[in-house]
PDB file of C-alpha atoms and ligand atoms in Angstrom:
ATOM      1  CA  UNK A 982     -30.216  54.418   9.902  1.00  0.00           C
ATOM      2  CA  UNK A 983     -29.082  51.200  11.727  1.00  0.00           C
ATOM      3  CA  UNK A 984     -31.691  48.558  11.370  1.00  0.00           C
ATOM      4  CA  UNK A 985     -30.071  45.682  13.070  1.00  0.00           C
ATOM      5  CA  UNK A 986     -27.487  45.665  16.115  1.00  0.00           C
ATOM      6  CA  UNK A 987     -26.235  43.184  18.798  1.00  0.00           C
ATOM      7  CA  UNK A 988     -26.931  43.660  22.373  1.00  0.00           C
ATOM      8  CA  UNK A 989     -23.898  42.736  24.611  1.00  0.00           C
ATOM      9  CA  UNK A 990     -25.715  41.103  27.330  1.00  0.00           C
ATOM     10  CA  UNK A 991     -26.939  37.637  28.919  1.00  0.00           C
ATOM     11  CA  UNK A 992     -29.487  39.400  31.096  1.00  0.00           C
ATOM     12  CA  UNK A 993     -32.779  38.314  29.345  1.00  0.00           C
ATOM     13  CA  UNK A 994     -34.835  41.007  31.253  1.00  0.00           C
ATOM     14  CA  UNK A 995     -32.673  43.746  29.695  1.00  0.00           C
ATOM     15  CA  UNK A 996     -32.764  42.055  26.311  1.00  0.00           C
ATOM     16  CA  UNK A 997     -36.564  41.865  26.404  1.00  0.00           C
ATOM     17  CA  UNK A 998     -36.907  45.573  27.229  1.00  0.00           C
ATOM     18  CA  UNK A 999     -34.630  46.936  24.781  1.00  0.00           C
ATOM     19  CA  UNK A1000     -36.299  44.775  21.887  1.00  0.00           C
ATOM     20  CA  UNK A1001     -39.855  45.920  23.109  1.00  0.00           C
ATOM     21  CA  UNK A1002     -38.575  49.572  22.800  1.00  0.00           C
ATOM     22  CA  UNK A1003     -36.652  49.367  19.848  1.00  0.00           C
ATOM     23  CA  UNK A1004     -38.687  47.142  17.567  1.00  0.00           C
ATOM     24  CA  UNK A1005     -41.673  49.557  16.986  1.00  0.00           C
ATOM     25  CA  UNK A1006     -38.830  51.873  15.586  1.00  0.00           C
ATOM     26  CA  UNK A1007     -37.761  49.449  13.151  1.00  0.00           C
ATOM     27  CA  UNK A1008     -34.722  48.230  14.738  1.00  0.00           C
ATOM     28  CA  UNK A1009     -33.949  44.392  15.236  1.00  0.00           C
ATOM     29  CA  UNK A1010     -31.914  43.446  18.378  1.00  0.00           C
ATOM     30  CA  UNK A1011     -29.902  40.191  18.321  1.00  0.00           C
ATOM     31  CA  UNK A1012     -28.418  38.766  21.562  1.00  0.00           C
ATOM     32  CA  UNK A1013     -24.964  38.350  21.851  1.00  0.00           C
ATOM     33  CA  UNK A1014     -25.424  34.522  22.032  1.00  0.00           C
ATOM     34  CA  UNK A1015     -27.349  34.520  18.806  1.00  0.00           C
ATOM     35  CA  UNK A1016     -24.663  36.495  17.112  1.00  0.00           C
ATOM     36  CA  UNK A1017     -22.097  33.940  18.377  1.00  0.00           C
ATOM     37  CA  UNK A1018     -20.169  36.097  20.929  1.00  0.00           C
ATOM     38  CA  UNK A1019     -20.573  34.329  24.227  1.00  0.00           C
ATOM     39  CA  UNK A1020     -18.725  36.520  26.436  1.00  0.00           C
ATOM     40  CA  UNK A1021     -19.065  37.767  30.048  1.00  0.00           C
ATOM     41  CA  UNK A1022     -16.076  40.105  30.603  1.00  0.00           C
ATOM     42  CA  UNK A1023     -15.364  41.387  34.122  1.00  0.00           C
ATOM     43  CA  UNK A1024     -17.206  44.612  34.658  1.00  0.00           C
ATOM     44  CA  UNK A1025     -14.359  46.587  36.738  1.00  0.00           C
ATOM     45  CA  UNK A1026     -15.364  49.942  35.801  1.00  0.00           C
ATOM     46  CA  UNK A1027     -16.003  52.574  38.328  1.00  0.00           C
ATOM     47  CA  UNK A1028     -18.984  54.193  36.410  1.00  0.00           C
ATOM     48  CA  UNK A1029     -22.039  52.942  34.441  1.00  0.00           C
ATOM     49  CA  UNK A1030     -20.365  54.382  31.312  1.00  0.00           C
ATOM     50  CA  UNK A1031     -17.158  52.517  31.796  1.00  0.00           C
ATOM     51  CA  UNK A1032     -18.947  49.137  32.514  1.00  0.00           C
ATOM     52  CA  UNK A1033     -21.290  49.493  29.467  1.00  0.00           C
ATOM     53  CA  UNK A1034     -18.161  50.204  27.406  1.00  0.00           C
ATOM     54  CA  UNK A1035     -16.259  47.222  28.561  1.00  0.00           C
ATOM     55  CA  UNK A1036     -19.359  44.904  27.844  1.00  0.00           C
ATOM     56  CA  UNK A1037     -19.809  46.409  24.230  1.00  0.00           C
ATOM     57  CA  UNK A1038     -16.248  46.124  23.393  1.00  0.00           C
ATOM     58  CA  UNK A1039     -15.859  42.645  24.302  1.00  0.00           C
ATOM     59  CA  UNK A1040     -18.752  41.936  21.703  1.00  0.00           C
ATOM     60  CA  UNK A1041     -17.665  44.221  19.135  1.00  0.00           C
ATOM     61  CA  UNK A1042     -14.374  42.434  18.861  1.00  0.00           C
ATOM     62  CA  UNK A1043     -15.906  39.385  17.635  1.00  0.00           C
ATOM     63  CA  UNK A1044     -19.069  40.683  15.430  1.00  0.00           C
ATOM     64  CA  UNK A1045     -19.072  42.884  12.434  1.00  0.00           C
ATOM     65  CA  UNK A1046     -22.440  44.550  13.369  1.00  0.00           C
ATOM     66  CA  UNK A1047     -23.186  47.711  15.598  1.00  0.00           C
ATOM     67  CA  UNK A1048     -23.177  46.609  19.258  1.00  0.00           C
ATOM     68  CA  UNK A1049     -25.042  48.209  22.163  1.00  0.00           C
ATOM     69  CA  UNK A1050     -24.586  47.517  25.811  1.00  0.00           C
ATOM     70  CA  UNK A1051     -26.483  48.618  28.566  1.00  0.00           C
ATOM     71  CA  UNK A1052     -25.058  49.283  32.348  1.00  0.00           C
ATOM     72  CA  UNK A1053     -27.474  50.232  34.797  1.00  0.00           C
ATOM     73  CA  UNK A1054     -28.292  50.218  38.528  1.00  0.00           C
ATOM     74  CA  UNK A1055     -30.090  51.606  41.367  1.00  0.00           C
ATOM     75  CA  UNK A1056     -28.552  54.710  43.337  1.00  0.00           C
ATOM     76  CA  UNK A1057     -30.280  55.162  46.781  1.00  0.00           C
ATOM     77  CA  UNK A1058     -29.664  58.340  48.519  1.00  0.00           C
ATOM     78  CA  UNK A1059     -29.869  57.089  52.284  1.00  0.00           C
ATOM     79  CA  UNK A1060     -27.335  54.540  51.256  1.00  0.00           C
ATOM     80  CA  UNK A1061     -24.794  57.281  49.816  1.00  0.00           C
ATOM     81  CA  UNK A1062     -25.563  56.261  46.379  1.00  0.00           C
ATOM     82  CA  UNK A1063     -25.194  52.302  46.872  1.00  0.00           C
ATOM     83  CA  UNK A1064     -25.560  49.815  45.399  1.00  0.00           C
ATOM     84  CA  UNK A1065     -24.884  51.870  42.212  1.00  0.00           C
ATOM     85  CA  UNK A1066     -22.608  50.133  39.873  1.00  0.00           C
ATOM     86  CA  UNK A1067     -22.564  47.222  42.247  1.00  0.00           C
ATOM     87  CA  UNK A1068     -26.399  46.721  41.811  1.00  0.00           C
ATOM     88  CA  UNK A1069     -26.150  43.298  40.103  1.00  0.00           C
ATOM     89  CA  UNK A1070     -23.665  42.035  42.851  1.00  0.00           C
ATOM     90  CA  UNK A1071     -25.375  43.623  45.900  1.00  0.00           C
ATOM     91  CA  UNK A1072     -27.070  40.410  47.043  1.00  0.00           C
ATOM     92  CA  UNK A1073     -27.627  36.831  45.640  1.00  0.00           C
ATOM     93  CA  UNK A1074     -29.737  36.982  42.449  1.00  0.00           C
ATOM     94  CA  UNK A1075     -33.471  37.125  43.552  1.00  0.00           C
ATOM     95  CA  UNK A1076     -32.696  38.505  47.157  1.00  0.00           C
ATOM     96  CA  UNK A1077     -31.798  41.915  46.370  1.00  0.00           C
ATOM     97  CA  UNK A1078     -35.293  43.355  47.310  1.00  0.00           C
ATOM     98  CA  UNK A1079     -35.244  41.830  50.630  1.00  0.00           C
ATOM     99  CA  UNK A1080     -31.716  43.059  51.467  1.00  0.00           C
ATOM    100  CA  UNK A1081     -32.523  46.619  50.520  1.00  0.00           C
ATOM    101  CA  UNK A1082     -35.729  46.542  52.381  1.00  0.00           C
ATOM    102  CA  UNK A1083     -33.807  45.330  55.421  1.00  0.00           C
ATOM    103  CA  UNK A1084     -30.934  47.967  54.932  1.00  0.00           C
ATOM    104  CA  UNK A1085     -33.652  50.768  54.716  1.00  0.00           C
ATOM    105  CA  UNK A1086     -35.740  49.678  57.764  1.00  0.00           C
ATOM    106  CA  UNK A1087     -36.109  52.686  59.937  1.00  0.00           C
ATOM    107  CA  UNK A1088     -35.608  55.117  57.108  1.00  0.00           C
ATOM    108  CA  UNK A1089     -38.390  57.881  56.924  1.00  0.00           C
ATOM    109  CA  UNK A1090     -40.518  58.438  53.984  1.00  0.00           C
ATOM    110  CA  UNK A1091     -38.792  61.695  53.191  1.00  0.00           C
ATOM    111  CA  UNK A1092     -35.395  60.073  53.095  1.00  0.00           C
ATOM    112  CA  UNK A1093     -36.401  56.901  50.928  1.00  0.00           C
ATOM    113  CA  UNK A1094     -35.436  58.673  47.496  1.00  0.00           C
ATOM    114  CA  UNK A1095     -33.542  56.765  44.819  1.00  0.00           C
ATOM    115  CA  UNK A1096     -33.034  56.712  41.223  1.00  0.00           C
ATOM    116  CA  UNK A1097     -32.190  54.418  38.430  1.00  0.00           C
ATOM    117  CA  UNK A1098     -29.554  55.130  36.022  1.00  0.00           C
ATOM    118  CA  UNK A1099     -28.887  53.547  32.600  1.00  0.00           C
ATOM    119  CA  UNK A1100     -26.017  54.147  30.486  1.00  0.00           C
ATOM    120  CA  UNK A1101     -26.431  52.888  26.749  1.00  0.00           C
ATOM    121  CA  UNK A1102     -23.205  52.553  24.695  1.00  0.00           C
ATOM    122  CA  UNK A1103     -23.102  52.149  20.958  1.00  0.00           C
ATOM    123  CA  UNK A1104     -19.950  50.912  19.119  1.00  0.00           C
ATOM    124  CA  UNK A1105     -19.577  50.648  15.511  1.00  0.00           C
ATOM    125  CA  UNK A1106     -17.409  51.809  12.751  1.00  0.00           C
ATOM    126  CA  UNK A1107     -17.928  55.233  13.905  1.00  0.00           C
ATOM    127  CA  UNK A1108     -16.639  54.865  17.478  1.00  0.00           C
ATOM    128  CA  UNK A1109     -17.847  54.770  20.956  1.00  0.00           C
ATOM    129  CA  UNK A1110     -20.903  56.901  21.911  1.00  0.00           C
ATOM    130  CA  UNK A1111     -23.113  57.159  25.012  1.00  0.00           C
ATOM    131  CA  UNK A1112     -26.666  57.628  25.893  1.00  0.00           C
ATOM    132  CA  UNK A1113     -28.109  58.087  29.601  1.00  0.00           C
ATOM    133  CA  UNK A1114     -31.489  58.017  31.237  1.00  0.00           C
ATOM    134  CA  UNK A1115     -32.673  58.339  34.702  1.00  0.00           C
ATOM    135  CA  UNK A1116     -35.632  57.419  36.558  1.00  0.00           C
ATOM    136  CA  UNK A1117     -36.379  59.017  39.949  1.00  0.00           C
ATOM    137  CA  UNK A1118     -38.579  57.537  42.770  1.00  0.00           C
ATOM    138  CA  UNK A1119     -38.704  56.135  46.070  1.00  0.00           C
ATOM    139  CA  UNK A1120     -38.019  52.664  48.000  1.00  0.00           C
ATOM    140  CA  UNK A1121     -41.114  51.301  49.154  1.00  0.00           C
ATOM    141  CA  UNK A1122     -41.634  49.461  52.504  1.00  0.00           C
ATOM    142  CA  UNK A1123     -42.609  45.882  50.904  1.00  0.00           C
ATOM    143  CA  UNK A1124     -42.283  44.028  47.707  1.00  0.00           C
ATOM    144  CA  UNK A1125     -45.177  44.633  45.329  1.00  0.00           C
ATOM    145  CA  UNK A1126     -46.079  43.305  41.851  1.00  0.00           C
ATOM    146  CA  UNK A1127     -44.821  40.616  39.683  1.00  0.00           C
ATOM    147  CA  UNK A1128     -43.551  42.193  36.553  1.00  0.00           C
ATOM    148  CA  UNK A1129     -40.326  43.476  35.597  1.00  0.00           C
ATOM    149  CA  UNK A1130     -37.069  42.155  37.217  1.00  0.00           C
ATOM    150  CA  UNK A1131     -34.381  43.138  39.968  1.00  0.00           C
ATOM    151  CA  UNK A1132     -35.541  46.033  42.165  1.00  0.00           C
ATOM    152  CA  UNK A1133     -38.524  46.811  40.471  1.00  0.00           C
ATOM    153  CA  UNK A1134     -40.920  45.470  43.164  1.00  0.00           C
ATOM    154  CA  UNK A1135     -39.496  47.952  45.644  1.00  0.00           C
ATOM    155  CA  UNK A1136     -39.264  50.911  43.453  1.00  0.00           C
ATOM    156  CA  UNK A1137     -42.039  53.487  43.285  1.00  0.00           C
ATOM    157  CA  UNK A1138     -41.200  55.968  40.323  1.00  0.00           C
ATOM    158  CA  UNK A1139     -41.960  59.696  40.631  1.00  0.00           C
ATOM    159  CA  UNK A1140     -41.550  62.580  38.393  1.00  0.00           C
ATOM    160  CA  UNK A1141     -37.972  63.745  37.667  1.00  0.00           C
ATOM    161  CA  UNK A1142     -36.637  66.148  40.313  1.00  0.00           C
ATOM    162  CA  UNK A1143     -39.849  66.223  42.140  1.00  0.00           C
ATOM    163  CA  UNK A1144     -40.645  67.093  45.644  1.00  0.00           C
ATOM    164  CA  UNK A1145     -42.207  63.577  45.972  1.00  0.00           C
ATOM    165  CA  UNK A1146     -44.819  63.684  43.106  1.00  0.00           C
ATOM    166  CA  UNK A1147     -45.234  59.969  42.218  1.00  0.00           C
ATOM    167  CA  UNK A1148     -47.262  58.465  39.556  1.00  0.00           C
ATOM    168  CA  UNK A1149     -49.383  56.899  42.089  1.00  0.00           C
ATOM    169  CA  UNK A1150     -48.089  54.598  44.825  1.00  0.00           C
ATOM    170  CA  UNK A1151     -47.352  51.766  42.257  1.00  0.00           C
ATOM    171  CA  UNK A1152     -44.046  50.029  42.022  1.00  0.00           C
ATOM    172  CA  UNK A1153     -42.318  49.571  38.601  1.00  0.00           C
ATOM    173  CA  UNK A1154     -43.138  45.749  39.093  1.00  0.00           C
ATOM    174  CA  UNK A1155     -47.176  46.757  39.386  1.00  0.00           C
ATOM    175  CA  UNK A1156     -46.889  48.485  35.858  1.00  0.00           C
ATOM    176  CA  UNK A1157     -47.212  46.967  32.465  1.00  0.00           C
ATOM    177  CA  UNK A1158     -43.961  46.841  30.444  1.00  0.00           C
ATOM    178  CA  UNK A1159     -45.382  49.650  28.225  1.00  0.00           C
ATOM    179  CA  UNK A1160     -45.955  51.741  31.204  1.00  0.00           C
ATOM    180  CA  UNK A1161     -42.481  50.880  32.676  1.00  0.00           C
ATOM    181  CA  UNK A1162     -40.700  51.508  29.173  1.00  0.00           C
ATOM    182  CA  UNK A1163     -42.255  54.952  28.931  1.00  0.00           C
ATOM    183  CA  UNK A1164     -40.736  56.372  32.139  1.00  0.00           C
ATOM    184  CA  UNK A1165     -37.698  54.043  32.910  1.00  0.00           C
ATOM    185  CA  UNK A1166     -33.992  54.680  32.749  1.00  0.00           C
ATOM    186  CA  UNK A1167     -33.542  52.361  30.034  1.00  0.00           C
ATOM    187  CA  UNK A1168     -36.575  53.709  28.141  1.00  0.00           C
ATOM    188  CA  UNK A1169     -35.093  57.288  28.423  1.00  0.00           C
ATOM    189  CA  UNK A1170     -31.612  56.323  27.368  1.00  0.00           C
ATOM    190  CA  UNK A1171     -33.138  54.448  24.593  1.00  0.00           C
ATOM    191  CA  UNK A1172     -35.300  57.478  23.403  1.00  0.00           C
ATOM    192  CA  UNK A1173     -31.861  59.494  23.409  1.00  0.00           C
ATOM    193  CA  UNK A1174     -30.172  56.686  21.229  1.00  0.00           C
ATOM    194  CA  UNK A1175     -32.946  56.689  18.966  1.00  0.00           C
ATOM    195  CA  UNK A1176     -32.981  60.559  18.601  1.00  0.00           C
ATOM    196  CA  UNK A1177     -29.311  60.298  17.875  1.00  0.00           C
ATOM    197  CA  UNK A1178     -29.762  57.623  15.163  1.00  0.00           C
ATOM    198  CA  UNK A1179     -32.548  59.857  13.591  1.00  0.00           C
ATOM    199  CA  UNK A1180     -30.206  62.946  13.613  1.00  0.00           C
ATOM    200  CA  UNK A1181     -32.419  64.898  16.273  1.00  0.00           C
ATOM    201  CA  UNK A1182     -29.681  65.068  18.990  1.00  0.00           C
ATOM    202  CA  UNK A1183     -25.864  64.402  19.211  1.00  0.00           C
ATOM    203  CA  UNK A1184     -24.318  61.700  21.716  1.00  0.00           C
ATOM    204  CA  UNK A1185     -23.256  62.583  25.094  1.00  0.00           C
TER     205      UNK A1185
HETATM  206  P1  IMP B 304     -25.512  45.273  35.137  1.00  0.00           P
HETATM  207  O1  IMP B 304     -25.949  46.433  34.425  1.00  0.00           O
HETATM  208  O2  IMP B 304     -25.581  44.165  34.277  1.00  0.00           O
HETATM  209  O3  IMP B 304     -24.536  45.708  36.093  1.00  0.00           O
HETATM  210  O4  IMP B 304     -26.828  45.010  36.123  1.00  0.00           O
HETATM  211  C1  IMP B 304     -27.662  46.046  36.664  1.00  0.00           C
HETATM  212  C2  IMP B 304     -28.236  45.450  37.968  1.00  0.00           C
HETATM  213  O5  IMP B 304     -29.106  46.683  38.324  1.00  0.00           O
HETATM  214  C3  IMP B 304     -29.518  44.559  37.536  1.00  0.00           C
HETATM  215  O6  IMP B 304     -28.798  43.240  37.722  1.00  0.00           O
HETATM  216  C4  IMP B 304     -30.663  44.914  38.416  1.00  0.00           C
HETATM  217  O7  IMP B 304     -30.271  44.207  39.755  1.00  0.00           O
HETATM  218  C5  IMP B 304     -30.562  46.274  38.501  1.00  0.00           C
HETATM  219  N1  IMP B 304     -31.447  46.950  37.531  1.00  0.00           N
HETATM  220  C6  IMP B 304     -31.015  47.577  36.315  1.00  0.00           C
HETATM  221  N2  IMP B 304     -32.043  47.976  35.633  1.00  0.00           N
HETATM  222  C7  IMP B 304     -33.224  47.643  36.369  1.00  0.00           C
HETATM  223  C8  IMP B 304     -34.478  47.803  36.079  1.00  0.00           C
HETATM  224  O8  IMP B 304     -35.052  48.194  35.102  1.00  0.00           O
HETATM  225  N3  IMP B 304     -35.357  47.186  37.094  1.00  0.00           N
HETATM  226  C9  IMP B 304     -34.778  46.659  38.409  1.00  0.00           C
HETATM  227  N4  IMP B 304     -33.635  46.522  38.537  1.00  0.00           N
HETATM  228  C10 IMP B 304     -32.736  46.910  37.467  1.00  0.00           C
END
C-alpha cells in the first residue's frame, strides 16, 4: 500500500482537502513544491481526465514518488455544462460566484441543477489510473458561508440523481470540512482511489 505520495497542484485548498481525507487512511500527501517540482503545465485537455493526467505527468517526470493530480470543475445544466473544464478560468479568482449568479439570474428553481466532477489520476511505476467522483446539487440565489473555496458558497448539494432532495438548504461553504469531504466529488473520487489501493476495486 502506498504510504506517501506527491500531489501535483499549486491549489492550497485542494491540497488541504486531499490531506484531510487521506491522512486518516495513513497516506501522507506532499505538495509538488515540497517535492521540488515547481511546474504549472498548460491544461489544454478537453476532459477532466486529460487535464489531471497532464498535471500528474509533469510532476512524475521530476520526482520518483507516486503522484496524484486532481482536475475538477462545476457543470451547470442551464449553461449546457459550463464552466466545466474551464471552471478555474471562468472569472477572475474570487469572482466566480458573482459571475455565475449573474448568468443564472432569471433561471427558475427547477432548472438550477448542477454537479461538481472530480477526476483523480495516479501515476507511478505501474502506469496511469483514473478515479472519478461527482456531487450533485443546485445553484443557489446568493453566496452563503465562509468555508471551502471556489463555487462552494453558491452550491447546495443534493442526493445523487435526485428529484431535488437536498441536504437541507446549506451550501458547501456552510458545511464543515468533514461534512463536505463526506459528500463532495473530491471525497468520492478519493474513496474510489483508496478502495483501489486496498484491493477492493479496480481503476476506471
Ligand atoms: P482545476 O482543477 O485546477 O482546473 O480547477 C478547478 C476549479 O473548479 C477550481 O479553481 C474551482 O473554481 C472549481 N472547483 C473545483 N473543486 C471545487 C470545490 O470543491 N469547491 C468549489 N469549487 C471547486
